[in-house]
Amino acid sequence: MSKESLLAAIRNQTAKICVMGLGQVGLPTALTFSEVGFDVAGYDINEKLLSSLNSKQVPFEEMNLGNLLNSCMEKRKFRTNSNLEECVKNSDVIIVCVATPLTNDIKPDLSSLEKACQSLSKTSLKNKLVIIESSIPPGTFVGLIVPTLRKQNKTGIDFWVAFVPERLAPGQALIEIRTTHRIIGHIDDDSGILAKTLYEKIVDSQILMTPVQIAEVSKLIENTYRDVNIAFANEVGLICEKYGIDAAELIRVCNSHPRVKILQPGPGVGGPCLPKDPYLLLNPQDSLSIESKIILESRKINDNMPYHTVSLVTDSLKEQNKKLSESTVLVLGTAYKANVSDTRLSPAREIITQLIKSGCNVFVYDPKTVETFDGKKVSNISDVLNTCDVAVLVTDHDEFKKLDVKEFQKMRKEPILVDTRRIFQKNQAESLGIHYLSIGYAKNLKHK
Ligand code: SAJ
């Protein structure tokens, strides 16, 4: 197959695709290509995951993913395969979506990606297109990925390779794969054109071509930009608490300016991307770390928010002369954000850990996940509310938004509600005698 015949096979959707890594990016990507008509094989080193997919079970919460898995498997357009060599041999396009987490000392851990590329390099890549979607430290594409893949194949001659960073927000994956503009980072024109033609099949938005060095940094800057902006919102929340004013009202007023768009203060920043990508950005492949005060300070601010949330609980209990060790706290939500089951780096972990450390009895309820971070699991909050002194809303799941704030009146005398996501009406809560607190809405408020 020459470049022209691979291009034609992509255009008429007869090209066969293999997706390596079937996590929160790989699985939605594989199923979206299969939905538009490509034959897709999914490979993962986790055999348990493959067998759960074979029985049409999606291992994490993602809107409509279960239905799509079902229909793609029924149409025989998607299947799993635990034999990578076979998968690669039978494919024209290989899309790599393996995780690139951090090590314990907060440095990029590229071991899975390196292993994936090494495995790929053992099979002939002749006439194939390899796409990397995983987030990578700048310099990794040319410094590590291409040399690893090139062992027995020449890029741009024998095979083609491009970096197409994923941009989907978990929870909205299937929508965002199609609606978000995509970036193609290329090292040669042919690879760029092949990758663009492929993504045009699933993306209803713009596809921007750029040198791979720009694409690598752009992915990390996007998430760092959001992290820094959330840190600013959190700092605004803390300043409001010092002034005794309500951050939600302040932000509503400020955001009426055409060039101001402050985000929401909250209990902290979690998930597989935002707490990690600033460190990928500042730790380039094979060179010294880069210093950035604003980025590292923002990370610190966001990492401190779970502790601040706990201080809202402890301070308000103290005001009521209640002993922490004799109090019971109900934590609502362990997922890192609304309507997902993912608890990676969730602020709930530190909140629950600190509360338990202070001697509190901690009940935990999350309708999307079984994770409790060592708190006591609750299956129905009305079973425990009457034994609780404080409720801390950490995740703004839709199920919690449907709760009537009156429910919190069932808590013990002088109930405290720490609504870190501002999903309840504070006036209503207060009129019911509930002591209402949030990030940027603490004690001694100077206005109504
Ligand atoms: N958060 C706040 N306040 C806000 C917004 C978010 O505290 O105003 C918190 C959330 O509660 C959560 C964390 O930030 O704990 C991250 O949530 P998120 O919705 O901002 O983002 P992710 O991590 O789910 O997805 C991000 C997205 N990146 C950007 O919006 C720039 C997504 O588009 C990326 O594809 C994804 O990272 C990724 O995989 O890199």
PDB file of N, CA, C and O in Angstrom, residues 237-273:
ATOM      1  N   GLY A 237     -12.125  33.274  45.857  1.00  0.00           N
ATOM      2  CA  GLY A 237     -12.968  32.744  46.931  1.00  0.00           C
ATOM      3  C   GLY A 237     -12.368  33.023  48.304  1.00  0.00           C
ATOM      4  O   GLY A 237     -13.055  33.492  49.220  1.00  0.00           O
ATOM      5  N   LEU A 238     -11.062  32.778  48.426  1.00  0.00           N
ATOM      6  CA  LEU A 238     -10.395  32.977  49.730  1.00  0.00           C
ATOM      7  C   LEU A 238     -10.389  34.461  50.115  1.00  0.00           C
ATOM      8  O   LEU A 238     -10.591  34.817  51.277  1.00  0.00           O
ATOM      9  N   ILE A 239     -10.169  35.328  49.118  1.00  0.00           N
ATOM     10  CA  ILE A 239     -10.171  36.778  49.395  1.00  0.00           C
ATOM     11  C   ILE A 239     -11.565  37.206  49.864  1.00  0.00           C
ATOM     12  O   ILE A 239     -11.714  37.981  50.819  1.00  0.00           O
ATOM     13  N   CYS A 240     -12.601  36.668  49.207  1.00  0.00           N
ATOM     14  CA  CYS A 240     -13.971  37.020  49.599  1.00  0.00           C
ATOM     15  C   CYS A 240     -14.246  36.625  51.048  1.00  0.00           C
ATOM     16  O   CYS A 240     -14.928  37.352  51.778  1.00  0.00           O
ATOM     17  N   GLU A 241     -13.714  35.465  51.446  1.00  0.00           N
ATOM     18  CA  GLU A 241     -13.932  35.042  52.840  1.00  0.00           C
ATOM     19  C   GLU A 241     -13.296  36.050  53.804  1.00  0.00           C
ATOM     20  O   GLU A 241     -13.854  36.365  54.843  1.00  0.00           O
ATOM     21  N   LYS A 242     -12.138  36.595  53.435  1.00  0.00           N
ATOM     22  CA  LYS A 242     -11.473  37.594  54.299  1.00  0.00           C
ATOM     23  C   LYS A 242     -12.313  38.868  54.376  1.00  0.00           C
ATOM     24  O   LYS A 242     -12.398  39.505  55.419  1.00  0.00           O
ATOM     25  N   TYR A 243     -12.915  39.260  53.250  1.00  0.00           N
ATOM     26  CA  TYR A 243     -13.723  40.481  53.236  1.00  0.00           C
ATOM     27  C   TYR A 243     -15.129  40.271  53.792  1.00  0.00           C
ATOM     28  O   TYR A 243     -15.878  41.219  53.959  1.00  0.00           O
ATOM     29  N   GLY A 244     -15.500  38.991  53.981  1.00  0.00           N
ATOM     30  CA  GLY A 244     -16.862  38.713  54.447  1.00  0.00           C
ATOM     31  C   GLY A 244     -17.895  38.996  53.373  1.00  0.00           C
ATOM     32  O   GLY A 244     -18.986  39.502  53.654  1.00  0.00           O
ATOM     33  N   ILE A 245     -17.548  38.710  52.114  1.00  0.00           N
ATOM     34  CA  ILE A 245     -18.524  38.888  51.035  1.00  0.00           C
ATOM     35  C   ILE A 245     -18.676  37.564  50.269  1.00  0.00           C
ATOM     36  O   ILE A 245     -17.825  36.675  50.383  1.00  0.00           O
ATOM     37  N   ASP A 246     -19.765  37.464  49.509  1.00  0.00           N
ATOM     38  CA  ASP A 246     -20.096  36.212  48.830  1.00  0.00           C
ATOM     39  C   ASP A 246     -19.432  36.141  47.445  1.00  0.00           C
ATOM     40  O   ASP A 246     -19.731  36.941  46.560  1.00  0.00           O
ATOM     41  N   ALA A 247     -18.537  35.158  47.269  1.00  0.00           N
ATOM     42  CA  ALA A 247     -17.789  35.040  46.009  1.00  0.00           C
ATOM     43  C   ALA A 247     -18.711  34.807  44.803  1.00  0.00           C
ATOM     44  O   ALA A 247     -18.443  35.311  43.709  1.00  0.00           O
ATOM     45  N   ALA A 248     -19.790  34.069  45.001  1.00  0.00           N
ATOM     46  CA  ALA A 248     -20.674  33.772  43.862  1.00  0.00           C
ATOM     47  C   ALA A 248     -21.294  35.069  43.336  1.00  0.00           C
ATOM     48  O   ALA A 248     -21.373  35.298  42.120  1.00  0.00           O
ATOM     49  N   GLU A 249     -21.706  35.921  44.278  1.00  0.00           N
ATOM     50  CA  GLU A 249     -22.302  37.207  43.885  1.00  0.00           C
ATOM     51  C   GLU A 249     -21.228  38.098  43.247  1.00  0.00           C
ATOM     52  O   GLU A 249     -21.463  38.750  42.228  1.00  0.00           O
ATOM     53  N   LEU A 250     -20.039  38.089  43.839  1.00  0.00           N
ATOM     54  CA  LEU A 250     -18.938  38.901  43.303  1.00  0.00           C
ATOM     55  C   LEU A 250     -18.612  38.474  41.864  1.00  0.00           C
ATOM     56  O   LEU A 250     -18.473  39.305  40.961  1.00  0.00           O
ATOM     57  N   ILE A 251     -18.521  37.159  41.637  1.00  0.00           N
ATOM     58  CA  ILE A 251     -18.145  36.653  40.311  1.00  0.00           C
ATOM     59  C   ILE A 251     -19.259  36.966  39.301  1.00  0.00           C
ATOM     60  O   ILE A 251     -18.990  37.331  38.160  1.00  0.00           O
ATOM     61  N   ARG A 252     -20.503  36.855  39.763  1.00  0.00           N
ATOM     62  CA  ARG A 252     -21.633  37.188  38.872  1.00  0.00           C
ATOM     63  C   ARG A 252     -21.502  38.640  38.396  1.00  0.00           C
ATOM     64  O   ARG A 252     -21.649  38.937  37.208  1.00  0.00           O
ATOM     65  N   VAL A 253     -21.154  39.499  39.325  1.00  0.00           N
ATOM     66  CA  VAL A 253     -21.042  40.929  38.995  1.00  0.00           C
ATOM     67  C   VAL A 253     -19.827  41.167  38.080  1.00  0.00           C
ATOM     68  O   VAL A 253     -19.929  41.821  37.040  1.00  0.00           O
ATOM     69  N   CYS A 254     -18.667  40.614  38.462  1.00  0.00           N
ATOM     70  CA  CYS A 254     -17.444  40.811  37.656  1.00  0.00           C
ATOM     71  C   CYS A 254     -17.614  40.257  36.237  1.00  0.00           C
ATOM     72  O   CYS A 254     -17.154  40.857  35.267  1.00  0.00           O
ATOM     73  N   ASN A 255     -18.257  39.102  36.134  1.00  0.00           N
ATOM     74  CA  ASN A 255     -18.388  38.463  34.821  1.00  0.00           C
ATOM     75  C   ASN A 255     -19.360  39.195  33.891  1.00  0.00           C
ATOM     76  O   ASN A 255     -19.518  38.812  32.738  1.00  0.00           O
ATOM     77  N   SER A 256     -19.981  40.262  34.392  1.00  0.00           N
ATOM     78  CA  SER A 256     -20.832  41.056  33.488  1.00  0.00           C
ATOM     79  C   SER A 256     -19.945  41.958  32.613  1.00  0.00           C
ATOM     80  O   SER A 256     -20.392  42.536  31.640  1.00  0.00           O
ATOM     81  N   HIS A 257     -18.650  42.045  32.967  1.00  0.00           N
ATOM     82  CA  HIS A 257     -17.707  42.792  32.122  1.00  0.00           C
ATOM     83  C   HIS A 257     -17.383  41.939  30.892  1.00  0.00           C
ATOM     84  O   HIS A 257     -17.186  40.726  31.019  1.00  0.00           O
ATOM     85  N   PRO A 258     -17.333  42.557  29.696  1.00  0.00           N
ATOM     86  CA  PRO A 258     -17.154  41.742  28.492  1.00  0.00           C
ATOM     87  C   PRO A 258     -15.809  40.992  28.418  1.00  0.00           C
ATOM     88  O   PRO A 258     -15.691  40.040  27.662  1.00  0.00           O
ATOM     89  N   ARG A 259     -14.793  41.431  29.160  1.00  0.00           N
ATOM     90  CA  ARG A 259     -13.508  40.731  29.059  1.00  0.00           C
ATOM     91  C   ARG A 259     -13.105  40.028  30.359  1.00  0.00           C
ATOM     92  O   ARG A 259     -11.958  39.714  30.568  1.00  0.00           O
ATOM     93  N   VAL A 260     -14.091  39.768  31.223  1.00  0.00           N
ATOM     94  CA  VAL A 260     -13.790  39.033  32.463  1.00  0.00           C
ATOM     95  C   VAL A 260     -14.632  37.758  32.490  1.00  0.00           C
ATOM     96  O   VAL A 260     -15.839  37.796  32.245  1.00  0.00           O
ATOM     97  N   LYS A 261     -13.980  36.624  32.749  1.00  0.00           N
ATOM     98  CA  LYS A 261     -14.718  35.342  32.834  1.00  0.00           C
ATOM     99  C   LYS A 261     -14.060  34.490  33.927  1.00  0.00           C
ATOM    100  O   LYS A 261     -13.197  33.651  33.668  1.00  0.00           O
ATOM    101  N   ILE A 262     -14.466  34.791  35.166  1.00  0.00           N
ATOM    102  CA  ILE A 262     -13.871  34.066  36.298  1.00  0.00           C
ATOM    103  C   ILE A 262     -14.580  32.718  36.447  1.00  0.00           C
ATOM    104  O   ILE A 262     -15.805  32.630  36.332  1.00  0.00           O
ATOM    105  N   LEU A 263     -13.801  31.653  36.676  1.00  0.00           N
ATOM    106  CA  LEU A 263     -14.375  30.312  36.839  1.00  0.00           C
ATOM    107  C   LEU A 263     -14.914  30.142  38.268  1.00  0.00           C
ATOM    108  O   LEU A 263     -14.971  31.114  39.023  1.00  0.00           O
ATOM    109  N   GLN A 264     -15.277  28.917  38.607  1.00  0.00           N
ATOM    110  CA  GLN A 264     -15.901  28.650  39.910  1.00  0.00           C
ATOM    111  C   GLN A 264     -14.891  28.173  40.952  1.00  0.00           C
ATOM    112  O   GLN A 264     -14.179  27.201  40.713  1.00  0.00           O
ATOM    113  N   PRO A 265     -14.865  28.840  42.124  1.00  0.00           N
ATOM    114  CA  PRO A 265     -14.049  28.279  43.210  1.00  0.00           C
ATOM    115  C   PRO A 265     -14.635  26.923  43.602  1.00  0.00           C
ATOM    116  O   PRO A 265     -15.825  26.677  43.403  1.00  0.00           O
ATOM    117  N   GLY A 266     -13.824  26.044  44.131  1.00  0.00           N
ATOM    118  CA  GLY A 266     -14.327  24.716  44.504  1.00  0.00           C
ATOM    119  C   GLY A 266     -13.420  24.038  45.505  1.00  0.00           C
ATOM    120  O   GLY A 266     -12.493  24.652  46.044  1.00  0.00           O
ATOM    121  N   PRO A 267     -13.656  22.735  45.746  1.00  0.00           N
ATOM    122  CA  PRO A 267     -12.906  22.023  46.786  1.00  0.00           C
ATOM    123  C   PRO A 267     -11.520  21.589  46.346  1.00  0.00           C
ATOM    124  O   PRO A 267     -10.784  20.969  47.125  1.00  0.00           O
ATOM    125  N   GLY A 268     -11.150  21.897  45.086  1.00  0.00           N
ATOM    126  CA  GLY A 268      -9.834  21.492  44.577  1.00  0.00           C
ATOM    127  C   GLY A 268      -9.971  20.971  43.163  1.00  0.00           C
ATOM    128  O   GLY A 268     -11.075  20.797  42.662  1.00  0.00           O
ATOM    129  N   VAL A 269      -8.830  20.743  42.531  1.00  0.00           N
ATOM    130  CA  VAL A 269      -8.816  20.308  41.127  1.00  0.00           C
ATOM    131  C   VAL A 269      -8.329  18.863  41.061  1.00  0.00           C
ATOM    132  O   VAL A 269      -7.243  18.549  41.529  1.00  0.00           O
ATOM    133  N   GLY A 270      -9.178  18.004  40.493  1.00  0.00           N
ATOM    134  CA  GLY A 270      -8.796  16.592  40.400  1.00  0.00           C
ATOM    135  C   GLY A 270      -8.865  16.089  38.973  1.00  0.00           C
ATOM    136  O   GLY A 270      -8.962  16.865  38.025  1.00  0.00           O
ATOM    137  N   GLY A 271      -8.795  14.755  38.847  1.00  0.00           N
ATOM    138  CA  GLY A 271      -8.917  14.136  37.532  1.00  0.00           C
ATOM    139  C   GLY A 271      -7.573  13.761  36.943  1.00  0.00           C
ATOM    140  O   GLY A 271      -6.523  14.089  37.494  1.00  0.00           O
ATOM    141  N   PRO A 272      -7.622  13.076  35.804  1.00  0.00           N
ATOM    142  CA  PRO A 272      -6.383  12.553  35.218  1.00  0.00           C
ATOM    143  C   PRO A 272      -5.565  13.589  34.445  1.00  0.00           C
ATOM    144  O   PRO A 272      -4.483  13.271  33.962  1.00  0.00           O
ATOM    145  N   CYS A 273      -6.054  14.826  34.302  1.00  0.00           N
ATOM    146  CA  CYS A 273      -5.377  15.757  33.378  1.00  0.00           C
ATOM    147  C   CYS A 273      -4.860  17.031  34.038  1.00  0.00           C
ATOM    148  O   CYS A 273      -3.667  17.306  34.013  1.00  0.00           O
TER     149      CYS A 273
END
